[in-house]
PDB file of C-alpha atoms in Angstrom:
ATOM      1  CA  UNK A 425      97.809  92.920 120.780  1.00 43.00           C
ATOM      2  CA  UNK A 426      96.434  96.292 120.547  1.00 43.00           C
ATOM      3  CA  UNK A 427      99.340  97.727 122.071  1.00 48.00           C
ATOM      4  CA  UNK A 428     101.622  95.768 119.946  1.00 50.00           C
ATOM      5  CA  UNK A 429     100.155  96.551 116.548  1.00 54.00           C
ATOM      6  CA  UNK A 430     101.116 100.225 116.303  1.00 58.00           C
ATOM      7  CA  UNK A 431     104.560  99.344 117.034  1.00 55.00           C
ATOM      8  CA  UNK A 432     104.702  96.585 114.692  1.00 55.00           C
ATOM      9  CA  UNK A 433     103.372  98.868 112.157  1.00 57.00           C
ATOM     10  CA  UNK A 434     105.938 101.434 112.738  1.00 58.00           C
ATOM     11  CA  UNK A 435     108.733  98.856 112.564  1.00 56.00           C
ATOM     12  CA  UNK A 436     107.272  97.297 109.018  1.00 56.00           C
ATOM     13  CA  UNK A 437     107.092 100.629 107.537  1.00 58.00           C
ATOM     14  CA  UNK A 438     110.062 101.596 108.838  1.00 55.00           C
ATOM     15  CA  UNK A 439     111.813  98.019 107.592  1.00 53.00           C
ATOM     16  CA  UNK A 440     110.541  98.780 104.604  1.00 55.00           C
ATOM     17  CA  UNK A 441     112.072 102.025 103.847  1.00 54.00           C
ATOM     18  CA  UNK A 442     115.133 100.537 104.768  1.00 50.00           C
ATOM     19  CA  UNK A 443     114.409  97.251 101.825  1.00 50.00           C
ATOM     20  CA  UNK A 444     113.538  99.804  99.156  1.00 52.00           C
ATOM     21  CA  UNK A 445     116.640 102.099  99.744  1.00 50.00           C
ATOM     22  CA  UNK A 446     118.922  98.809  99.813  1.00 48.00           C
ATOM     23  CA  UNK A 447     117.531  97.119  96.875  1.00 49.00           C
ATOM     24  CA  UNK A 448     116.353  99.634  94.253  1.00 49.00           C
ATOM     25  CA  UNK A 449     114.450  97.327  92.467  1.00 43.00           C
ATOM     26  CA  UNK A 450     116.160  96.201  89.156  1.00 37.00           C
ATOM     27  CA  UNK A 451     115.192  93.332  86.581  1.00 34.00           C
ATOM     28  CA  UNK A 452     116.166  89.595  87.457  1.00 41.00           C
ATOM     29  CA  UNK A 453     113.090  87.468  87.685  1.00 42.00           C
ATOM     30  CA  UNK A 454     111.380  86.881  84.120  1.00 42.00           C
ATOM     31  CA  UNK A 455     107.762  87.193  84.167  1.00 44.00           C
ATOM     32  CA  UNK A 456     106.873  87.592  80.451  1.00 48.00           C
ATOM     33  CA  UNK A 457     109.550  86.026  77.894  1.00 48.00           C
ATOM     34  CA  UNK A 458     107.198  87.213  75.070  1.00 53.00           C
ATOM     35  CA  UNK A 459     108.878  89.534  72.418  1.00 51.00           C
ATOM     36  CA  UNK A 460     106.214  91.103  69.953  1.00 55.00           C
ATOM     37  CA  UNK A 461     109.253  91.906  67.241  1.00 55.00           C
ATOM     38  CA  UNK A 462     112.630  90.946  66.434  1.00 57.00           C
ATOM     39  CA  UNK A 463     115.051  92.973  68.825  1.00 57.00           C
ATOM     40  CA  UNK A 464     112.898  93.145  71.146  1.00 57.00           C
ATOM     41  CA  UNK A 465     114.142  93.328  75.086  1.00 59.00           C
ATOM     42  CA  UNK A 466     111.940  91.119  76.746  1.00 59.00           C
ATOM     43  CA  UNK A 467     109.919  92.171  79.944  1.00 59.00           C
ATOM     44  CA  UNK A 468     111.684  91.472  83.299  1.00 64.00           C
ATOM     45  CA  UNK A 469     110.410  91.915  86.904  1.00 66.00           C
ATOM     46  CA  UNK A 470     112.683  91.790  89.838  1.00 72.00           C
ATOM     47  CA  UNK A 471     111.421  90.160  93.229  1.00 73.00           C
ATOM     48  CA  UNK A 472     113.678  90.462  96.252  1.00 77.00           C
ATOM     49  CA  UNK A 473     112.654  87.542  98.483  1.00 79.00           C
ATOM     50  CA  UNK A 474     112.892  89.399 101.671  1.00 81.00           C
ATOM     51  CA  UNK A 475     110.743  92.147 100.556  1.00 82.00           C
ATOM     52  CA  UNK A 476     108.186  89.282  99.935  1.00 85.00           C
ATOM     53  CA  UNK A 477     108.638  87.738 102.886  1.00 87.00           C
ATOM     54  CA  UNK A 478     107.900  90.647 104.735  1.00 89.00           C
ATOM     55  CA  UNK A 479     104.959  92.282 102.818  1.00 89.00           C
ATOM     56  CA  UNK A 480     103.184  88.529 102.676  1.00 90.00           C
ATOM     57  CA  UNK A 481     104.311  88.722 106.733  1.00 92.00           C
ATOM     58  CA  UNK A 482     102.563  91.453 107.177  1.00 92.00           C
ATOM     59  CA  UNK A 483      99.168  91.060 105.160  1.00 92.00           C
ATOM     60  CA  UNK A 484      98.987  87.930 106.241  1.00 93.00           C
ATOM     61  CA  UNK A 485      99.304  89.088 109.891  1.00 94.00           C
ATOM     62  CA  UNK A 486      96.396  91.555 108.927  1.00 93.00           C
ATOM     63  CA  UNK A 487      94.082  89.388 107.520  1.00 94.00           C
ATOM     64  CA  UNK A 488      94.217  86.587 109.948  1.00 95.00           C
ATOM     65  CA  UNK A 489      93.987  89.641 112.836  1.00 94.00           C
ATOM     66  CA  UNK A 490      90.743  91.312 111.258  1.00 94.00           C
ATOM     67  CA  UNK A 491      89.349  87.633 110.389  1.00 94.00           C
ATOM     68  CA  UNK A 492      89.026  86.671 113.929  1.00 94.00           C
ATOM     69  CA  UNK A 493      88.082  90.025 115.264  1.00 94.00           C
ATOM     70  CA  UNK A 494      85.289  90.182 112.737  1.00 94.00           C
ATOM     71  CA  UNK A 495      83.966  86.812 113.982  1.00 94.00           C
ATOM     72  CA  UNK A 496      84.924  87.864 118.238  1.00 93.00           C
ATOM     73  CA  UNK A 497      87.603  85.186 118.429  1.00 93.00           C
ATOM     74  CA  UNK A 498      90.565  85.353 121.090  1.00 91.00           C
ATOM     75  CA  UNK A 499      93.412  85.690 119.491  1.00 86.00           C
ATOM     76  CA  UNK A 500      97.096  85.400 120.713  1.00 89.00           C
ATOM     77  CA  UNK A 501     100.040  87.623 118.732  1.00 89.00           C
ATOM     78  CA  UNK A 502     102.346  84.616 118.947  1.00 92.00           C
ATOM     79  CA  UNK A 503     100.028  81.933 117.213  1.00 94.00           C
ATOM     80  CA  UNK A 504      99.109  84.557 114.449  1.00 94.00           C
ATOM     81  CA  UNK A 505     102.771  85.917 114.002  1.00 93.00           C
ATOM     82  CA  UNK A 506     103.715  81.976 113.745  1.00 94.00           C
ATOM     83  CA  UNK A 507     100.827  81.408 110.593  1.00 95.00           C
ATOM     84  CA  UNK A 508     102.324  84.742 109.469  1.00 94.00           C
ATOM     85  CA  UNK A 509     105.402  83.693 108.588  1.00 93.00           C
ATOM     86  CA  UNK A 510     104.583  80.244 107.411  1.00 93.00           C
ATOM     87  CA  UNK A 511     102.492  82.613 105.080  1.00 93.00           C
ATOM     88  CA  UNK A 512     105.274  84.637 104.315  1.00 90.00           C
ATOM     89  CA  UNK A 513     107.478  81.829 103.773  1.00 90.00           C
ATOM     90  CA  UNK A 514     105.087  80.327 101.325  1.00 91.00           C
ATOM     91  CA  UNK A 515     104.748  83.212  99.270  1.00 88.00           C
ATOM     92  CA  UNK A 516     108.465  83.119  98.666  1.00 86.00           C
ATOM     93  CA  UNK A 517     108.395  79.608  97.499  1.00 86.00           C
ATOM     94  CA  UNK A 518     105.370  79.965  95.904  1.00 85.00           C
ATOM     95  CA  UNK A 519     107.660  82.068  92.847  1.00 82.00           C
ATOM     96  CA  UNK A 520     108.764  78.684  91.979  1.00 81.00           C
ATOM     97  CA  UNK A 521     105.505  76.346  91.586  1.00 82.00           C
ATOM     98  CA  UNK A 522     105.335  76.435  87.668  1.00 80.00           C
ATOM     99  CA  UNK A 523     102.335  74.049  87.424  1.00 80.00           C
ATOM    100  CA  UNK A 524      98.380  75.812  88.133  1.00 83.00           C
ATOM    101  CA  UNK A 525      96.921  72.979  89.402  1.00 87.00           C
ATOM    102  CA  UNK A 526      99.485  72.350  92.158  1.00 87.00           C
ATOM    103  CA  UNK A 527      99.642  75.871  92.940  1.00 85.00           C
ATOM    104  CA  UNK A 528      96.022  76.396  94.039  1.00 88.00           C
ATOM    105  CA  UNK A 529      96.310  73.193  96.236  1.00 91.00           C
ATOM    106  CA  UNK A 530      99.173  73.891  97.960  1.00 91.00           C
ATOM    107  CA  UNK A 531      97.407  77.584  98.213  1.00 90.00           C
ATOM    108  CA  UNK A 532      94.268  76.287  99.970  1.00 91.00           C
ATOM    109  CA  UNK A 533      96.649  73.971 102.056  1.00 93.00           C
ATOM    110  CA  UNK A 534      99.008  76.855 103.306  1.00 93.00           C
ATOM    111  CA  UNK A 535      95.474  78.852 103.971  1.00 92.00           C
ATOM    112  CA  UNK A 536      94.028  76.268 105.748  1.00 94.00           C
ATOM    113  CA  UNK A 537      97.175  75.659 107.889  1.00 95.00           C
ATOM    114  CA  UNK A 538      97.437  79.036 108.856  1.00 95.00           C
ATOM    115  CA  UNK A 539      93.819  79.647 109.745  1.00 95.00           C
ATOM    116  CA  UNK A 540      94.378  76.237 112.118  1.00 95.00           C
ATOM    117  CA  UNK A 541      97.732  77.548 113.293  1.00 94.00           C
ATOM    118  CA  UNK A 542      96.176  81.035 114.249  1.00 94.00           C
ATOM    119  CA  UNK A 543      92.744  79.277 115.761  1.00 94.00           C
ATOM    120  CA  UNK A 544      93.435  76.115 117.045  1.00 92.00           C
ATOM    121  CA  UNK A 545      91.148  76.280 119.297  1.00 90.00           C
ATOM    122  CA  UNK A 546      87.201  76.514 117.415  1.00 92.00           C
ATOM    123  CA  UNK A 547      84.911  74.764 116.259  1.00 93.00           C
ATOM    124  CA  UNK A 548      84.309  73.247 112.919  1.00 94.00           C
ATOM    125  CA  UNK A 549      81.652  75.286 111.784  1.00 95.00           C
ATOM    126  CA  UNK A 550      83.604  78.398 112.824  1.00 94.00           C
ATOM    127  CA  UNK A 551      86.710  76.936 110.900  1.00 95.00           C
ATOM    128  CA  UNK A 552      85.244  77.005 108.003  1.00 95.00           C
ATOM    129  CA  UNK A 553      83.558  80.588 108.312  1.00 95.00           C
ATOM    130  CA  UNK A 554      87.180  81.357 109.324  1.00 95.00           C
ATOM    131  CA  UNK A 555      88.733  79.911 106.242  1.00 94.00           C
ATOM    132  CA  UNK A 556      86.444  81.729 103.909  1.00 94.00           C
ATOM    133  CA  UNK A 557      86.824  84.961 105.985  1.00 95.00           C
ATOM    134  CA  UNK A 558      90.492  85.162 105.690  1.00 95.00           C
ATOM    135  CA  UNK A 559      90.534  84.550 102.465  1.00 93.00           C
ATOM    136  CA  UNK A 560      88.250  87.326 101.520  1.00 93.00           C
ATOM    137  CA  UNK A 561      89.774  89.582 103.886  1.00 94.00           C
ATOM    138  CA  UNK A 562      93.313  88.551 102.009  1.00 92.00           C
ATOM    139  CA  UNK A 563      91.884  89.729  98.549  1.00 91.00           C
ATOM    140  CA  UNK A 564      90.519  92.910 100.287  1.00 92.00           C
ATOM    141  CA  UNK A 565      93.364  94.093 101.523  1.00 88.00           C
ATOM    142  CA  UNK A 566      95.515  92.678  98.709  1.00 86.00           C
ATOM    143  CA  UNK A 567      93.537  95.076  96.131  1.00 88.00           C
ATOM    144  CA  UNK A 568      93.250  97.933  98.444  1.00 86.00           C
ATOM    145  CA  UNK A 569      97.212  97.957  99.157  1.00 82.00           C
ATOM    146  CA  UNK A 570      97.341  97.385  94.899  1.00 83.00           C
ATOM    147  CA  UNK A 571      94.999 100.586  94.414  1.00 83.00           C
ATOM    148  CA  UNK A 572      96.396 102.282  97.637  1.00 82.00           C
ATOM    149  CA  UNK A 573     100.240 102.057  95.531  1.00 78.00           C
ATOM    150  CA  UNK A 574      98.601 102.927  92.283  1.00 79.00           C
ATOM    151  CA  UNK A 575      97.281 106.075  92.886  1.00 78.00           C
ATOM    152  CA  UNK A 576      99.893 106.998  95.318  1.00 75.00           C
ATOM    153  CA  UNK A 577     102.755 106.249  92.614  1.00 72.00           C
ATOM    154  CA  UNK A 578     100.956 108.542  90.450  1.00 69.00           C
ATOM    155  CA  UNK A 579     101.506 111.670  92.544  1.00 68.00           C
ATOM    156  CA  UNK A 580     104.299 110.662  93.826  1.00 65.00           C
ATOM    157  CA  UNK A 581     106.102 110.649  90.397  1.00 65.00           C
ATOM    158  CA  UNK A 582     104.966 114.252  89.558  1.00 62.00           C
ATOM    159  CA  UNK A 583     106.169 116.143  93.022  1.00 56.00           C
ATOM    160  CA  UNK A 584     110.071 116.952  93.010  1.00 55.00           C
ATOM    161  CA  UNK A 585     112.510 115.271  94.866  1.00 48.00           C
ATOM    162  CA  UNK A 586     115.093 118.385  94.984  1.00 47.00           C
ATOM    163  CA  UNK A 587     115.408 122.265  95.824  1.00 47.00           C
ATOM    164  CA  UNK A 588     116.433 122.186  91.566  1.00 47.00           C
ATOM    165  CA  UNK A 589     113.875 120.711  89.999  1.00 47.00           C
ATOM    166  CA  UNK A 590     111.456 122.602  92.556  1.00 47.00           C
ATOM    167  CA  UNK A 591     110.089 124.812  89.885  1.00 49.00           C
ATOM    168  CA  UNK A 592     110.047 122.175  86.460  1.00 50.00           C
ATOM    169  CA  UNK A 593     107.670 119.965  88.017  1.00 47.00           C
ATOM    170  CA  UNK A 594     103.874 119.852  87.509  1.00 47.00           C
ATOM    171  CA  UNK A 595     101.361 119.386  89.643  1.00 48.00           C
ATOM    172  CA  UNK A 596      98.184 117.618  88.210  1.00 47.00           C
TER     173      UNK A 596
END
């Protein structure tokens, strides 16, 4: 798997290049109806399901790879590519659970599934340290992707795209 993972970086980054040049991003999915005045556009967010898929792929794929290396478990690519996209797949779905309760059950479920998927093969006690472990390894990376984009975007959006705006630009 160590061979594989650089490659199957390159081909996610490179997949998603390809996404974000297709799809440009633009409004369809309404997170936030609210309108503070009369006239008001309300706020829309637009989520492409296979960019989704493929980001929740991928972290997913991460987390359950560094969550068994951290705790010296054998691990084969197939079993955690399989939990991946049952992940993946359930993060795509998951845009249409309306109700809270229901939502963090069926989260815990899919988690649990896709630790026993990836794993099948350890005991109890290490299940459960598993379980807990990929979950904290899931926020982890989940916030240090969200602050990794964050500050990135920021200087991102002040260097110039073009030879003609080369010289109107400001650098912070």
């Amino acid at each position: 798997i160590i061979k594989l993972f650089p490659v199957l970086h390159f081909l996610c980054k490179s997949l998603f290049c390809i996404l974000h040049s297709m799809t440009n991003y633009s409004p369809k999915v309404v997170y936030n109806n609210t309108r503070k005045k009369k006239g008001d556009i309300p706020l829309k967010t637009t989520v492409y399901g296979d960019v989704l898929f493929l980001i929740n792929l991928s972290m997913d794929f991460l987390s359950l790879f560094i969550s068994g290396r951290i705790l010296h478990l054998e691990c084969k690519s197939r079993y955690l590519l399989i939990a991946s996209v049952i992940g993946g797949v359930y993060g795509v779905l998951a845009l249409l659970i309306k109700s809270t309760l229901l939502g963090v059950i069926l989260n815990t479920s899919v988690y649990i599934a896709m630790c026993l998927i990836a794993y099948p093969k350890v005991s109890m006690r290490v299940f459960l340290k598993l379980c807990v472990l990929f979950y904290g390894v899931s926020l982890l990376c989940g916030g240090a992707v969200t602050a990794f984009y964050s500050f990135f975007d920021k200087i991102l959006h002040n260097i110039p795209l073009s030879s003609q705006s080369a010289g109107k630009a400001k650098i912070p």
